[in-house]
Every structure is written in structure tokens, then in C-alpha cells.
Coordinates of C-alpha atoms (C1' of nucleotides) in Angstrom, one line a residue:
Chain R
M15 CA 2.2 -10.1 18.9
N16 CA 5.5 -8.9 17.4
Y17 CA 6.7 -5.6 16.0
W18 CA 8.7 -4.9 12.9
L19 CA 10.3 -2.2 10.8
F20 CA 9.9 -2.3 7.0
K21 CA 12.1 0.0 4.8
T22 CA 10.8 1.5 1.7
E23 CA 11.9 4.3 -0.7
P24 CA 9.0 6.8 -0.7
D25 CA 10.0 8.0 -4.2
T26 CA 8.9 4.5 -5.3
F27 CA 6.3 3.5 -2.6
G28 CA 5.8 5.5 0.6
I29 CA 3.2 5.7 3.3
D30 CA 1.1 8.0 1.2
D31 CA 1.0 5.4 -1.5
L32 CA -0.2 2.9 1.0
I33 CA -3.0 5.2 2.1
S34 CA -4.2 5.6 -1.5
R35 CA -4.3 1.9 -2.2
P36 CA -7.7 0.0 -2.3
H37 CA -8.5 -1.0 1.3
Q38 CA -5.3 0.9 2.2
T39 CA -3.7 -2.5 1.8
E40 CA -0.7 -3.6 -0.3
P41 CA 1.5 -6.8 -0.7
W42 CA 5.0 -6.0 0.6
D43 CA 6.9 -7.7 -2.2
G44 CA 10.3 -7.4 -3.8
V45 CA 12.3 -8.4 -0.8
R46 CA 15.3 -10.1 -2.1
N47 CA 17.5 -10.7 0.9
Y48 CA 17.6 -14.1 2.6
Q49 CA 17.6 -12.9 6.2
A50 CA 14.7 -10.5 5.5
R51 CA 12.9 -13.3 3.6
N52 CA 13.2 -15.6 6.6
F53 CA 11.4 -13.0 8.7
L54 CA 8.6 -12.7 6.2
R55 CA 8.3 -16.4 5.7
D56 CA 8.6 -17.6 9.3
E57 CA 7.9 -14.9 11.8
V58 CA 5.8 -12.0 10.6
A59 CA 2.3 -12.9 11.7
Q60 CA -1.2 -11.5 11.1
E61 CA -1.9 -8.6 13.4
D62 CA 1.8 -7.8 14.0
E63 CA 2.5 -4.1 13.7
V64 CA 5.0 -2.5 11.5
F65 CA 6.8 0.8 11.4
I66 CA 7.0 2.1 7.8
Y67 CA 10.5 3.6 7.4
H68 CA 11.4 5.9 4.6
S69 CA 14.9 5.5 3.2
S70 CA 17.0 7.1 0.5
C71 CA 15.0 10.3 0.5
K72 CA 14.8 13.8 1.9
E73 CA 13.3 12.9 5.3
V74 CA 14.8 9.6 6.4
G75 CA 13.0 8.0 9.3
I76 CA 9.8 6.4 10.6
A77 CA 6.7 7.7 8.8
G78 CA 3.9 5.7 10.3
I79 CA 2.4 2.3 11.3
A80 CA 0.8 -0.5 9.3
T81 CA -0.8 -3.8 10.4
V82 CA 0.0 -7.2 8.9
V83 CA -3.3 -8.5 7.5
K84 CA -1.9 -11.6 5.8
A85 CA 1.2 -13.6 6.9
G86 CA 3.9 -14.9 4.6
Y87 CA 3.0 -16.4 1.2
A88 CA 4.8 -16.7 -2.1
D89 CA 5.9 -13.4 -3.7
E90 CA 4.2 -13.6 -7.1
T91 CA 6.7 -11.1 -8.7
Q92 CA 9.5 -13.8 -8.6
F93 CA 7.6 -15.7 -11.3
D94 CA 6.8 -12.8 -13.5
P95 CA 9.4 -12.2 -16.3
E96 CA 8.0 -8.7 -16.7
S97 CA 8.6 -7.8 -13.1
A98 CA 11.7 -6.0 -11.9
Y99 CA 11.8 -8.6 -9.1
Y100 CA 11.7 -11.6 -11.5
D101 CA 13.9 -14.5 -10.3
P102 CA 14.6 -17.1 -13.0
K103 CA 15.7 -19.6 -10.4
A104 CA 12.5 -19.5 -8.4
N105 CA 9.9 -22.3 -8.8
R106 CA 6.4 -22.6 -7.5
T107 CA 6.8 -25.9 -5.7
D108 CA 9.4 -24.3 -3.4
P109 CA 9.1 -20.5 -3.6
R110 CA 12.3 -18.7 -2.9
W111 CA 10.8 -15.3 -2.0
Y112 CA 7.9 -14.4 0.3
R113 CA 5.7 -11.4 1.0
V114 CA 3.1 -10.3 3.5
D115 CA 0.1 -8.0 3.1
V116 CA 0.1 -4.8 5.2
K117 CA -2.7 -2.3 5.8
F118 CA -2.3 1.3 6.7
K119 CA -2.9 2.2 10.4
E120 CA -1.4 5.5 11.3
K121 CA 0.7 8.3 9.7
F122 CA 2.7 10.5 12.0
A123 CA 2.3 14.3 11.7
Q124 CA 6.1 14.3 11.0
V125 CA 8.6 11.7 10.1
L126 CA 10.6 10.6 13.2
P127 CA 14.1 11.3 11.8
L128 CA 16.9 8.7 11.8
K129 CA 19.2 11.2 13.5
K130 CA 16.8 11.5 16.4
I131 CA 16.3 7.8 16.7
K132 CA 20.0 7.3 17.0
S133 CA 20.2 10.0 19.7
M134 CA 17.5 8.5 21.9
P135 CA 18.9 6.9 25.1
G136 CA 16.5 4.0 25.2
I137 CA 17.1 2.9 21.6
T138 CA 20.1 0.6 21.5
D139 CA 18.7 -2.7 20.1
I140 CA 16.9 -1.8 16.8
G141 CA 18.9 -2.7 13.7
L142 CA 18.9 0.9 12.5
V143 CA 21.4 1.8 15.2
K144 CA 23.6 -1.3 15.0
K145 CA 25.8 -3.0 12.4
G146 CA 23.8 -4.8 9.8
H147 CA 21.5 -1.8 9.5
R148 CA 20.9 -2.5 5.9
L149 CA 18.3 -5.1 6.5
S150 CA 15.0 -4.1 4.9
I151 CA 12.9 -6.2 7.3
M152 CA 13.9 -6.0 11.0
P153 CA 12.3 -6.9 14.3
V154 CA 11.6 -4.2 16.9
N155 CA 11.4 -5.1 20.6
K156 CA 8.4 -4.2 22.5
D157 CA 10.1 -1.5 24.7
E158 CA 11.7 0.2 21.7
W159 CA 8.4 0.0 19.8
R160 CA 6.6 1.9 22.6
I161 CA 9.4 4.5 23.0
L162 CA 9.6 5.2 19.2
K163 CA 5.9 5.4 18.7
T164 CA 5.5 7.8 21.6
A165 CA 8.3 10.0 20.4
A166 CA 6.9 10.0 16.9
R167 CA 3.5 11.1 18.1
E168 CA 4.9 13.9 20.2
L169 CA 6.7 15.6 17.2
Chain J
dG6 C1' 28.0 11.2 -6.2
dC7 C1' 30.9 9.2 -2.5
dC8 C1' 31.9 5.4 0.1
dA9 C1' 31.4 2.2 4.2
dA10 C1' 29.3 -1.8 5.2
dC11 C1' 27.5 -5.2 4.0
dG12 C1' 25.6 -9.6 0.8
dT13 C1' 26.4 -12.7 -3.1
dT14 C1' 28.9 -15.2 -6.6
dG15 C1' 32.1 -18.2 -8.4
dG16 C1' 36.8 -20.1 -9.0
dC17 C1' 39.6 -23.1 -6.8
Chain B
dG10 C1' 34.6 -24.2 2.3
dC11 C1' 37.6 -20.2 1.5
dC12 C1' 37.9 -15.8 0.0
dA13 C1' 38.6 -12.2 -3.7
dA14 C1' 35.9 -9.7 -6.6
dC15 C1' 31.8 -7.7 -7.5
dG16 C1' 27.2 -5.7 -6.6
dT17 C1' 23.9 -3.3 -3.6
dT18 C1' 22.2 -0.5 0.2
dG19 C1' 21.6 3.8 2.1
dG20 C1' 23.2 7.9 4.8
dC21 C1' 25.3 12.0 3.9

DNA sequence: GCCAACGTTGGC
DNA sequence: GCCAACGTTGGC
């Protein structure tokens, strides 16, 4: 089992939106970065766990946890001319963009702030604290997953 | 709104 | 395949 961090802008779709969805489940679509796409297509597996990270908002940080309930499959929005994520160069025989389905698991009482994450001694590997921190889908190693989850629950 | 740190595009 | 120009992300 692997661990991940998915970024989202809560003004558009945050952890509360995930909670209010039918079955508390939502396709994680609209990812349009090749490195992030490769993770979604090749590595994110059913039952993996995911930190839901809120960006570009008042309280930047990790808001909760979701579980992957469906591994990578074609992101339907790439084929939809009405969608903001439409990609005219995409084709169905060889989809360019992928998504997974995630289901809500846990919401922390408070968001674990980015500032705090950066100050934690054991947290040196996660993409948030390194260069290349703009990736919207990033792996989290097992040790840092445990440290961050524990810290978030103790807030 | 600023701007650093990227990623992508396209001319050559 | 290089790289300048351009676009986007995201913290502050």
C-alpha cells in the first residue's frame, strides 16, 4: 500500500465537498500535468491512502484523508468540449489524462498548516518542502505519512 | 496582486 | 534537441 497527497482548491472542491458527495466518493479529475498523470495512471492503486491538501486558500495545509476506491482510468473530462478540462488533442484509443476515484475517510479537527509541516524535523522528503513543490499529485513515504497523520490528529 | 519556480510551446 | 518566451501554480 502506498500513500499520496492530492492538492485541491477548497473554494472549488474541498474536503467538505467530498463529504457531501453521494457515497462520499468523487472522481479526482482535471489533472493536467504529465508527472502527476503518470502517478495516477501507473502507481496510485486501490486502497492507497491520500492526504487531501487545501491550496490557494485561507488555511493552507492538510485537511484530511481519503481512500482510493478505483485505480487509474481515462479522465472523461478530456473528451467533453463543455468541460473546462477539455483537451482537443486527446483521443479515446490512447487517453492522455487519467483519474482515480477517492472516498472520504477522515477530516481532521483542524487543518495541519503548511507552515507547521515545513517546521517539523522528521519531514524532509515530501514534495511540499522540496523544490518541485507545485506537483498536484505527490507520493508520501510511510514514515512521513505516520508523522503527519499523528500531528494532524493532535491539533 | 506579486513573483519565484516551475512546465509547456514552438521556432530554429 | 536547444532554449527563449510564455503560461501556470501557489504561498504570501
